[in-house]
PDB file of C-alpha atoms in Angstrom:
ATOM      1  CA  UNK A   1       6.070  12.586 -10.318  1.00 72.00           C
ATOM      2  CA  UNK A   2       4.287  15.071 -12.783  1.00 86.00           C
ATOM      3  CA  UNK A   3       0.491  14.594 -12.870  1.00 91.00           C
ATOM      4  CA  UNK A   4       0.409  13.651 -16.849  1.00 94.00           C
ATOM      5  CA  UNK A   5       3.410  12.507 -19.009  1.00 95.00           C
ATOM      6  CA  UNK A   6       4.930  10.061 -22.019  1.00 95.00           C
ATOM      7  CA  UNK A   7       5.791   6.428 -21.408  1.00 93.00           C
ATOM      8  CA  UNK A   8       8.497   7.271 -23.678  1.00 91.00           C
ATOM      9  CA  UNK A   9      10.302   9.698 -20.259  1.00 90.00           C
ATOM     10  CA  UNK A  10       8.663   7.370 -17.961  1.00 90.00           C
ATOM     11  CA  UNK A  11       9.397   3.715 -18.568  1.00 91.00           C
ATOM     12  CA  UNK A  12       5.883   1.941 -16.938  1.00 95.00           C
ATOM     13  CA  UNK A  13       7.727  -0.570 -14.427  1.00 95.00           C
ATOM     14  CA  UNK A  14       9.640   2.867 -13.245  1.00 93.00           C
ATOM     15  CA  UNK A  15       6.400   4.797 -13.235  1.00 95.00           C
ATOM     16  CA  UNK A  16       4.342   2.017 -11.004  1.00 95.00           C
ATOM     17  CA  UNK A  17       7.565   1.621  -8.546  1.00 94.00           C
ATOM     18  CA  UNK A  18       7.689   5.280  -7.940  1.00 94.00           C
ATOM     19  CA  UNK A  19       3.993   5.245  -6.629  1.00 95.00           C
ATOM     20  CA  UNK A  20       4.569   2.068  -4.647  1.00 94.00           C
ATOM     21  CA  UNK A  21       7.078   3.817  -2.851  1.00 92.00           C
ATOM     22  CA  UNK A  22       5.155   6.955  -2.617  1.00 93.00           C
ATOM     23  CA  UNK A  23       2.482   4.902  -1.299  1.00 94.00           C
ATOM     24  CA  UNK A  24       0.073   6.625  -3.393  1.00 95.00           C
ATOM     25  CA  UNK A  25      -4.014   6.605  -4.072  1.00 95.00           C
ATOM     26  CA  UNK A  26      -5.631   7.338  -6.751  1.00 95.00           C
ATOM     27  CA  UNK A  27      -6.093   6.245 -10.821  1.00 96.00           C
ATOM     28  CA  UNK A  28      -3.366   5.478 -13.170  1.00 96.00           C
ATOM     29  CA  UNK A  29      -4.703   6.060 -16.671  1.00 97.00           C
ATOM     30  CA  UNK A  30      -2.360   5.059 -20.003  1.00 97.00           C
ATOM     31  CA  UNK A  31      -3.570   5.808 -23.627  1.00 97.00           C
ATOM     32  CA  UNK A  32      -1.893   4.507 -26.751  1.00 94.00           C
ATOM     33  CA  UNK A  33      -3.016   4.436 -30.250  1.00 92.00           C
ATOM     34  CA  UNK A  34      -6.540   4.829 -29.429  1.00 92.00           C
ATOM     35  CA  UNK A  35      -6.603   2.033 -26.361  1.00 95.00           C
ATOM     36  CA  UNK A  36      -7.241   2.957 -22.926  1.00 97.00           C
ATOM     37  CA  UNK A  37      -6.224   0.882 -19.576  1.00 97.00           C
ATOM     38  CA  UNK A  38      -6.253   1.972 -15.869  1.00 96.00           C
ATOM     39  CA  UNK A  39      -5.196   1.141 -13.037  1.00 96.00           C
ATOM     40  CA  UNK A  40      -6.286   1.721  -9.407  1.00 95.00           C
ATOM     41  CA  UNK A  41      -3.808   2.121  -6.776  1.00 95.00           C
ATOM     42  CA  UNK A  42      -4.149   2.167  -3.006  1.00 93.00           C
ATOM     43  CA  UNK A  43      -1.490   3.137  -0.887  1.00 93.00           C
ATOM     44  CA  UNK A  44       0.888   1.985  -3.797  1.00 93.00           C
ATOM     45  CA  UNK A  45      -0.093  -1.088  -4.375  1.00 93.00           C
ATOM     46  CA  UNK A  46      -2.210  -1.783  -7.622  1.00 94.00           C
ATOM     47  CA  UNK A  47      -5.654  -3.483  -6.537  1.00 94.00           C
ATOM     48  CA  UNK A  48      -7.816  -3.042  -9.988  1.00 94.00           C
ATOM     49  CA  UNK A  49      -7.210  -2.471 -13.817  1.00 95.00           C
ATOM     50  CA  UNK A  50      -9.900  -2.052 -16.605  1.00 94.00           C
ATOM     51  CA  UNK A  51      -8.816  -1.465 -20.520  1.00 95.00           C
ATOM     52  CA  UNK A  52     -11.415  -0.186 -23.605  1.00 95.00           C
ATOM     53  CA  UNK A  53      -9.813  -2.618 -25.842  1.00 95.00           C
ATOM     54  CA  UNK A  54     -12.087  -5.270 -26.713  1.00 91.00           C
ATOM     55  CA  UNK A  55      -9.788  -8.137 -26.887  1.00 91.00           C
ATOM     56  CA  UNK A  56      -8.889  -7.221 -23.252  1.00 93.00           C
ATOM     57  CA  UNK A  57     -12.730  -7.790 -22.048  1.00 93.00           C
ATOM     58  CA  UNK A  58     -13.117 -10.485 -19.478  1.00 94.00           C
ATOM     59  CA  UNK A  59     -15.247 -13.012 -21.782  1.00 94.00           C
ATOM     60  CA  UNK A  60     -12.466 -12.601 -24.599  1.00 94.00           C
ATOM     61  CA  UNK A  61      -9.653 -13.992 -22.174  1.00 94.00           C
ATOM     62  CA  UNK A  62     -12.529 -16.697 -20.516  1.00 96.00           C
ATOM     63  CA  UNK A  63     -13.206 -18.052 -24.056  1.00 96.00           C
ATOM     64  CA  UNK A  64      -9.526 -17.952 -24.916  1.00 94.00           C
ATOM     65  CA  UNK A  65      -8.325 -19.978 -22.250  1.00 94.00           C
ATOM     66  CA  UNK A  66     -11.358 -22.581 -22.951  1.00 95.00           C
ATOM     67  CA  UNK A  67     -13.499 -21.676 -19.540  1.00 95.00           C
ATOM     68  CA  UNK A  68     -16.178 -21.024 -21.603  1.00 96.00           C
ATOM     69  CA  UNK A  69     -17.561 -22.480 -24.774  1.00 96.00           C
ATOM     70  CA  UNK A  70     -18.627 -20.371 -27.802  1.00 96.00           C
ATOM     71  CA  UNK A  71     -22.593 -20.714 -27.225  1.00 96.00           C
ATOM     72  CA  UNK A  72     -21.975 -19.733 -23.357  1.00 96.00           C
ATOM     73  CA  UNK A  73     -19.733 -16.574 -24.324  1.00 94.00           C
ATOM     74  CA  UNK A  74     -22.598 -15.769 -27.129  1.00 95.00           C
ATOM     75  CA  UNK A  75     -25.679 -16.543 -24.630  1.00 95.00           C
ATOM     76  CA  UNK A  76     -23.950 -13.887 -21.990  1.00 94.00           C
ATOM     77  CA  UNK A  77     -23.410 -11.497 -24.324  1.00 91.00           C
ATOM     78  CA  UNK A  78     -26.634 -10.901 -25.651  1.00 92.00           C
ATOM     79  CA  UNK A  79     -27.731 -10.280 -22.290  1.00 91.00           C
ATOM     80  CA  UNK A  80     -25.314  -7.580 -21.130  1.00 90.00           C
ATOM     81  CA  UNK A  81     -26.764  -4.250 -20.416  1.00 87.00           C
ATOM     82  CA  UNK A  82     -25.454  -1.172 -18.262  1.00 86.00           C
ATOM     83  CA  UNK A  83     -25.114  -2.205 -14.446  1.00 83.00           C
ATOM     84  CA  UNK A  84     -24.830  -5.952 -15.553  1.00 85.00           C
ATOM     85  CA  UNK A  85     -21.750  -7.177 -15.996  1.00 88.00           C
ATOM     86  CA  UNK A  86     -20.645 -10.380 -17.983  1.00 92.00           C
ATOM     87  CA  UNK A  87     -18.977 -12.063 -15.253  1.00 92.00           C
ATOM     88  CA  UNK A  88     -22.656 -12.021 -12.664  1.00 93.00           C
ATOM     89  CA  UNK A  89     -24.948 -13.113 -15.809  1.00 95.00           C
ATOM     90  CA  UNK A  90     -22.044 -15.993 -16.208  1.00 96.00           C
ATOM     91  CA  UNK A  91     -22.748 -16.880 -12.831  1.00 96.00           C
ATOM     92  CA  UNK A  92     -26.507 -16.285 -12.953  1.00 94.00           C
ATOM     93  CA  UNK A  93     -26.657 -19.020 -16.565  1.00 95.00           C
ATOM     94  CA  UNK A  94     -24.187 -21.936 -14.678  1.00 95.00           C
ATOM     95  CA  UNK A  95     -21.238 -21.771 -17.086  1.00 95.00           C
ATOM     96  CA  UNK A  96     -19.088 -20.692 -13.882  1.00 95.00           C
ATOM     97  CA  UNK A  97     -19.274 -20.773 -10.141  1.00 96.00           C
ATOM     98  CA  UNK A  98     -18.787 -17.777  -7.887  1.00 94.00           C
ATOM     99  CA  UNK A  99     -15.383 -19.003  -7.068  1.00 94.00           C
ATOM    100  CA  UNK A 100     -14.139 -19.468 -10.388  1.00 95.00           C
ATOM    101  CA  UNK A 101     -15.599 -15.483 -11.356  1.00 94.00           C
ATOM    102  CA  UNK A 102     -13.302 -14.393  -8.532  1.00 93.00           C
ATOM    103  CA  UNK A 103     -10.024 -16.385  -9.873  1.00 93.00           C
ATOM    104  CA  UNK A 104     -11.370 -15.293 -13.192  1.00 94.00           C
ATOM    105  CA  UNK A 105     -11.348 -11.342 -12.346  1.00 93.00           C
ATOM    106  CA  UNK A 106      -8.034 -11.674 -10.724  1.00 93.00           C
ATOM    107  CA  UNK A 107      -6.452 -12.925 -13.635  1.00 94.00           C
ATOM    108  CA  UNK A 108      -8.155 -10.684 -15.744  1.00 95.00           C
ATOM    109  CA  UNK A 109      -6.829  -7.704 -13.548  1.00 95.00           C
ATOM    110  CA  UNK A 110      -3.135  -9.096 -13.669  1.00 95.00           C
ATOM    111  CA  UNK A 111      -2.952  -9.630 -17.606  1.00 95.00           C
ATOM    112  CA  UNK A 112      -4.151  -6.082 -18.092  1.00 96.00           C
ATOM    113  CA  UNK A 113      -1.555  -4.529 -16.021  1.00 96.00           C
ATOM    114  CA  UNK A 114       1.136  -7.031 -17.298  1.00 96.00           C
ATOM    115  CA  UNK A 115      -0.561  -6.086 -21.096  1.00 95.00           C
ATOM    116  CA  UNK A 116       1.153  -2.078 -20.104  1.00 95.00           C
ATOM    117  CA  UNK A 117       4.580  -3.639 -19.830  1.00 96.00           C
ATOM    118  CA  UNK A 118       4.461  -4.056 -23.412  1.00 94.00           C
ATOM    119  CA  UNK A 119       3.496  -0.475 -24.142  1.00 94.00           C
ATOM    120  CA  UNK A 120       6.831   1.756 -24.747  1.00 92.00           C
ATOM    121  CA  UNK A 121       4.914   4.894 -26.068  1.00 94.00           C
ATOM    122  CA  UNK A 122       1.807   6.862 -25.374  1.00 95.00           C
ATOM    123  CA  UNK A 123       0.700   8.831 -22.625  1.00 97.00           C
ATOM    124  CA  UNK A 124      -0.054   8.874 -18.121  1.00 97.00           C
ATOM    125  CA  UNK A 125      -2.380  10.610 -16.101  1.00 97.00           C
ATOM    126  CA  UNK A 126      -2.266  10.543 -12.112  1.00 96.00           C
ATOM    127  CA  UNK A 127      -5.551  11.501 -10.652  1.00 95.00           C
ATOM    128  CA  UNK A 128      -4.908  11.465  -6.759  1.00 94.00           C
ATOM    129  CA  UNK A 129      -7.846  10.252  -4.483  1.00 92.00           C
ATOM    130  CA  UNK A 130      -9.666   7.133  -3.643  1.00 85.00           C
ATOM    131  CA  UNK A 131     -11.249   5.723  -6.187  1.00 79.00           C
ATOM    132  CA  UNK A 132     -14.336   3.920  -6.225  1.00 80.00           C
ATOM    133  CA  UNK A 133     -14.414   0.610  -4.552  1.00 81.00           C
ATOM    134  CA  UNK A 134     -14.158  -2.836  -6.026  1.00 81.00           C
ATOM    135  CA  UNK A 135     -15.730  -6.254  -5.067  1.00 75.00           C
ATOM    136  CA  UNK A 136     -12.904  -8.010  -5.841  1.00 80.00           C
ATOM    137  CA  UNK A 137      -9.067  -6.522  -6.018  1.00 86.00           C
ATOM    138  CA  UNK A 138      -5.625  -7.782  -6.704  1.00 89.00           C
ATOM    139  CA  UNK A 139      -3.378  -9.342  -3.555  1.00 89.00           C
ATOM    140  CA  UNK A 140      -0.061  -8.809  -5.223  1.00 90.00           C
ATOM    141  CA  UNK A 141       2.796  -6.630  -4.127  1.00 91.00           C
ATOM    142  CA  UNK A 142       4.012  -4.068  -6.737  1.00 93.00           C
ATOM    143  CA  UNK A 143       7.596  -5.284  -6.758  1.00 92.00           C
ATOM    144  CA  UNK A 144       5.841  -9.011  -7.313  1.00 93.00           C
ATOM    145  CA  UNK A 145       4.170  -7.352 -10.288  1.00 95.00           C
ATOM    146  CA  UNK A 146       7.170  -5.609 -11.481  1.00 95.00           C
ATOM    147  CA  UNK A 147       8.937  -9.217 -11.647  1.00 94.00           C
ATOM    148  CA  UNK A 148       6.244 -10.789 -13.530  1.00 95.00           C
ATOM    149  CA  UNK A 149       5.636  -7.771 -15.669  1.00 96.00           C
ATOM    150  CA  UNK A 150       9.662  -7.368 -16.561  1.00 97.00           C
ATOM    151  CA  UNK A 151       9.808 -11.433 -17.258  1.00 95.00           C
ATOM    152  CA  UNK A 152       7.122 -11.414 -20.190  1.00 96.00           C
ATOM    153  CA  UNK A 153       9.327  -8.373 -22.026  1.00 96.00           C
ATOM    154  CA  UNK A 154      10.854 -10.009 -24.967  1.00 95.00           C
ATOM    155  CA  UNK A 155      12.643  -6.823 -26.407  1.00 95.00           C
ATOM    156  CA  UNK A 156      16.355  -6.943 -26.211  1.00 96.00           C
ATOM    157  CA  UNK A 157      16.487  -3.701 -27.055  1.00 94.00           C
ATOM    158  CA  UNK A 158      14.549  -2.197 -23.903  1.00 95.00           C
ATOM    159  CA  UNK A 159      16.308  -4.765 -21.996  1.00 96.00           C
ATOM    160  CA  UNK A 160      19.968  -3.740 -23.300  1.00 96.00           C
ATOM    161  CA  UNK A 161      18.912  -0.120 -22.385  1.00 94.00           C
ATOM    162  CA  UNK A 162      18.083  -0.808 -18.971  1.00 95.00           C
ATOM    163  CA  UNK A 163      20.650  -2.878 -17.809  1.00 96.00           C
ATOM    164  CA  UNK A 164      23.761  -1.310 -20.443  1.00 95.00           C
ATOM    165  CA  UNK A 165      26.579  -3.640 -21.480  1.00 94.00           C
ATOM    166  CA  UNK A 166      29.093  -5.924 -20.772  1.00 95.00           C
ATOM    167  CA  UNK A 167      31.506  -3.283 -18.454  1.00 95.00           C
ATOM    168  CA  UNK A 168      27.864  -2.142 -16.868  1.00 96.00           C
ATOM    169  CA  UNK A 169      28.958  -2.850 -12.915  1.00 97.00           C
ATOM    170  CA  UNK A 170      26.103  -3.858 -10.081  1.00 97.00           C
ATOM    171  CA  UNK A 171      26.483  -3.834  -6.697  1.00 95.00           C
ATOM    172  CA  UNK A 172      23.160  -5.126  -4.164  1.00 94.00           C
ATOM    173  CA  UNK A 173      21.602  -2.014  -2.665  1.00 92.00           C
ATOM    174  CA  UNK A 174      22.170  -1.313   0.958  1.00 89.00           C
ATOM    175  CA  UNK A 175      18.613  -1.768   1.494  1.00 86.00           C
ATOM    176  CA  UNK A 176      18.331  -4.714  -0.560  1.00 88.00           C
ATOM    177  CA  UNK A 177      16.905  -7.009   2.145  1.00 86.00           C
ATOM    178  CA  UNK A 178      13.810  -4.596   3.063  1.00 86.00           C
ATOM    179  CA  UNK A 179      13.238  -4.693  -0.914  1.00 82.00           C
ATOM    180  CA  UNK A 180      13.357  -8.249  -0.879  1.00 85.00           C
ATOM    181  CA  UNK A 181      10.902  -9.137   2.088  1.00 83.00           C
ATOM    182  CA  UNK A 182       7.674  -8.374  -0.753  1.00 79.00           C
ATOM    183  CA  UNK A 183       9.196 -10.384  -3.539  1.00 85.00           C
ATOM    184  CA  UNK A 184       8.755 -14.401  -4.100  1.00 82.00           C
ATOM    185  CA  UNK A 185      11.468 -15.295  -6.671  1.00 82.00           C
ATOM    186  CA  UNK A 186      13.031 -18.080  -7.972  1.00 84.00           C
ATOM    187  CA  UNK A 187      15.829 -19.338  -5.838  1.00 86.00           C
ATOM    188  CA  UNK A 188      18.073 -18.964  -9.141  1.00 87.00           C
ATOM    189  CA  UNK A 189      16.944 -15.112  -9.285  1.00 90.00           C
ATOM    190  CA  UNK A 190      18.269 -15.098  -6.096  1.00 89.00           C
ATOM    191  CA  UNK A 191      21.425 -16.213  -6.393  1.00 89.00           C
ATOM    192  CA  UNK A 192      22.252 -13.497  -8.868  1.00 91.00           C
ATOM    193  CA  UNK A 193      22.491 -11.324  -5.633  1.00 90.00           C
ATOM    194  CA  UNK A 194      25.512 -13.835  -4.345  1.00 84.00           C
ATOM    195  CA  UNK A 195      28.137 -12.236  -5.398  1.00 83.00           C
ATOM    196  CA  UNK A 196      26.963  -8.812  -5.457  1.00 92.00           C
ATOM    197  CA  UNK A 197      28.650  -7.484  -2.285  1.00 89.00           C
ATOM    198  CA  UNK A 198      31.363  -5.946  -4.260  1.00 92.00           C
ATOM    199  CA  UNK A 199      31.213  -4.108  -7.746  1.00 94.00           C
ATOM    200  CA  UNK A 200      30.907  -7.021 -10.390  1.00 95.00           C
ATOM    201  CA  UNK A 201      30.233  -6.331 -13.993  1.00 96.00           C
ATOM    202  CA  UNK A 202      27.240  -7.669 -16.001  1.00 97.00           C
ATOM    203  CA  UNK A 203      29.778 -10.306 -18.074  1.00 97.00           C
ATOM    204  CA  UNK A 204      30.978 -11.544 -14.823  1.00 96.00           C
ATOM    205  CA  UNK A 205      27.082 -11.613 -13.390  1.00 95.00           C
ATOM    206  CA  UNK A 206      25.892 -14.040 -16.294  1.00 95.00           C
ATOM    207  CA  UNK A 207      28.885 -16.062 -16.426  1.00 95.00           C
ATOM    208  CA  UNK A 208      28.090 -17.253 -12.672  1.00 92.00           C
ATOM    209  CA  UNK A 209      24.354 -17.544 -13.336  1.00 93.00           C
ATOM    210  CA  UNK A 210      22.760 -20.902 -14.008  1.00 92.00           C
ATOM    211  CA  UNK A 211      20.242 -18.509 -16.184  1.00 94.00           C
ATOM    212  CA  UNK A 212      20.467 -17.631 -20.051  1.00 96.00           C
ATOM    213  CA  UNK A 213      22.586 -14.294 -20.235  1.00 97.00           C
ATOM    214  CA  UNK A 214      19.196 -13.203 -21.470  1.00 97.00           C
ATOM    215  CA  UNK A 215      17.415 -14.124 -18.375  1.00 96.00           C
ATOM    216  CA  UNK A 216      20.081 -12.463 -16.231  1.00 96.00           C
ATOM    217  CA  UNK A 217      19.719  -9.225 -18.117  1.00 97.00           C
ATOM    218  CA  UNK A 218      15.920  -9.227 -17.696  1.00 96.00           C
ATOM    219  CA  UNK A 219      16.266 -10.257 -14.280  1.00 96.00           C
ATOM    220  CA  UNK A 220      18.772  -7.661 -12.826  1.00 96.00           C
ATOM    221  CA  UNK A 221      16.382  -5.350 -14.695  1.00 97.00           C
ATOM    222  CA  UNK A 222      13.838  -6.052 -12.790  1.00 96.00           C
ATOM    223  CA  UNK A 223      15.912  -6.126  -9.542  1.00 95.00           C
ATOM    224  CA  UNK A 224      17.037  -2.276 -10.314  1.00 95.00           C
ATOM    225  CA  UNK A 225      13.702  -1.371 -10.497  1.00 95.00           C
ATOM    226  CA  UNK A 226      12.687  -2.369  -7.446  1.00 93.00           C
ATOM    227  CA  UNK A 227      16.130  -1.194  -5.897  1.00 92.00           C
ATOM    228  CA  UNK A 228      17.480  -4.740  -5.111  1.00 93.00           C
ATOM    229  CA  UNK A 229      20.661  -4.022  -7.119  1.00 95.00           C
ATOM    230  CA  UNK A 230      21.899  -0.335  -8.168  1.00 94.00           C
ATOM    231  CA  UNK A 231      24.225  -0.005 -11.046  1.00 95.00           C
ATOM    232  CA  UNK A 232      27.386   1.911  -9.910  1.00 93.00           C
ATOM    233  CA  UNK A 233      29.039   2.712 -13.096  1.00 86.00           C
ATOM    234  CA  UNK A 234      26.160   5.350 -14.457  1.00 69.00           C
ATOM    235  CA  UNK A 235      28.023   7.902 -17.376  1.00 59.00           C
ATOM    236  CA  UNK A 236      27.618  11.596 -16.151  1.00 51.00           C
ATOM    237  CA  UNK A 237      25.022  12.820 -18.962  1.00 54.00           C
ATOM    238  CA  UNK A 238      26.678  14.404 -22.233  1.00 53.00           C
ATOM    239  CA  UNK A 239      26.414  18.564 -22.351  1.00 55.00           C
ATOM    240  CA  UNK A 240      23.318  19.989 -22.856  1.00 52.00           C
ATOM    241  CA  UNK A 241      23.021  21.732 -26.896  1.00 49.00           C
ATOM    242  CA  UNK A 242      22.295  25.231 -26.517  1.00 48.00           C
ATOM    243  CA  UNK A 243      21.016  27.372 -29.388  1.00 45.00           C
ATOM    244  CA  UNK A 244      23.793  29.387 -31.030  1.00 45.00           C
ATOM    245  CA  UNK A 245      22.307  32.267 -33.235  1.00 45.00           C
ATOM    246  CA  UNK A 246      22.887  31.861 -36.584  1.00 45.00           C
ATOM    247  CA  UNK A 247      25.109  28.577 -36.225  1.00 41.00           C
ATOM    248  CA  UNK A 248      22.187  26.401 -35.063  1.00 46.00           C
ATOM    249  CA  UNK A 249      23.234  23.983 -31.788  1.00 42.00           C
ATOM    250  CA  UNK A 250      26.353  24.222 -30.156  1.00 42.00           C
ATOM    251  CA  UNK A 251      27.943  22.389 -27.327  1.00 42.00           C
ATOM    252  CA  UNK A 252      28.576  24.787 -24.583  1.00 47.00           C
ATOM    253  CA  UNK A 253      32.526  25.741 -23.726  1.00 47.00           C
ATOM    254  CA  UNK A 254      34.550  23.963 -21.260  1.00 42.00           C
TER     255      UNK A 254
END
């Protein structure tokens, strides 16, 4: 994996898998359109994610979901200051307990990360190394996250480019079971992988699913990512143009 690159070459739920299975350390950065996130990952597996926007701060999504009211969010704000954070000064005025910080956090953590899914251009930067510590840090495997992540994309159009069309043929990995030993899905997720012993194309797949077609497609997705399923029917890529002088771009001669 190159040290900086575009979303656009590498998709995010490929670019998080390939440091889960690298079992990497260090800080995932992404920048789009002026917005920052990152994400810290320990031995692949994502533990902590902060963002610059400001409707991703953790008192925006505590006074979205009603856990706070409008004069606590206003009463902890005008006490912030550098080394204080929002969440402790919460604690500190009663409008939440220690316990429900921690859920808070977590949550927080988790819709950041799932908030990248969404993002299909800007640019990644890898900076290897342990990063510092956090008091409280995500319990969730990668290919968990993955799942989740893939499930709230709503874009046929990524979708349909992931998982190809009706002839597109599956077949479950030979490794599948390892892959599946750090997932928790649905038992109708799982019986997508039923017939998958032998070559079966994606019509056939969602035509035996109690799922939407839609939900299939998302779902074996997802499974490919994480290297549950492997598609087996992959088109060699087209010829490479090469620059012809004074004729512009040519294919090259069989």
């Amino acid at each position: 994996m190159k040290q900086q690159g575009s979303l656009v070459d590498h998709d995010f739920p490929e670019l998080i898998h390939a440091l889960s299975e690298g079992r990497w350390t260090g800080l995932l950065t992404l920048t789009h359109m002026g917005v920052g996130r990152s994400v810290t990952v320990q031995q692949g597996r994502m533990v902590f994610a902060a963002s610059t926007s400001k409707d991703d701060r953790l008192g925006e999504l505590l006074f979205r979901h009603g856990r706070i009211s409008l004069r606590q969010y206003a009463n902890a704000g005008s006490v912030v200051a550098p080394g204080k954070r929002l969440g402790a000064i919460l604690v500190e005025q009663g409008a939440l307990t220690p316990k429900e910080l921690m859920r808070a956090v977590v949550q927080h953590t988790q819709e950041i990360i799932y908030g990248a899914f969404q993002w299909t251009e800007g640019q990644y930067r890898l900076q290897e190394g342990a990063p510092p510590p956090e008091a409280i840090t995500l319990k969730i495997s990668t290919p968990d996250i993955i799942m989740e992540g893939i499930r709230r994309i709503d874009s046929w159009h990524r979708i349909q480019r992931a998982v190809g069309g009706l002839e597109a043929c599956y077949e479950r990995s030979a490794s599948y079971e390892d892959a599946l030993h750090s997932l928790n899905p649905s038992l109708e997720k799982l019986t997508l992988l039923t017939g998958l012993n032998q070559p079966t194309t994606l019509e056939a797949i969602c035509h035996e699913s109690t799922l939407s077609d839609f939900e299939v497609c998302r779902t074996l997705w997802a499974f490919k990512v994480i290297g549950v399923v492997r598609r087996i029917d992959v088109p060699a890529p087209a010829p490479r143009a090469e620059e012809d002088e004074g004729f512009g771009l040519v294919l090259p001669q069989e």
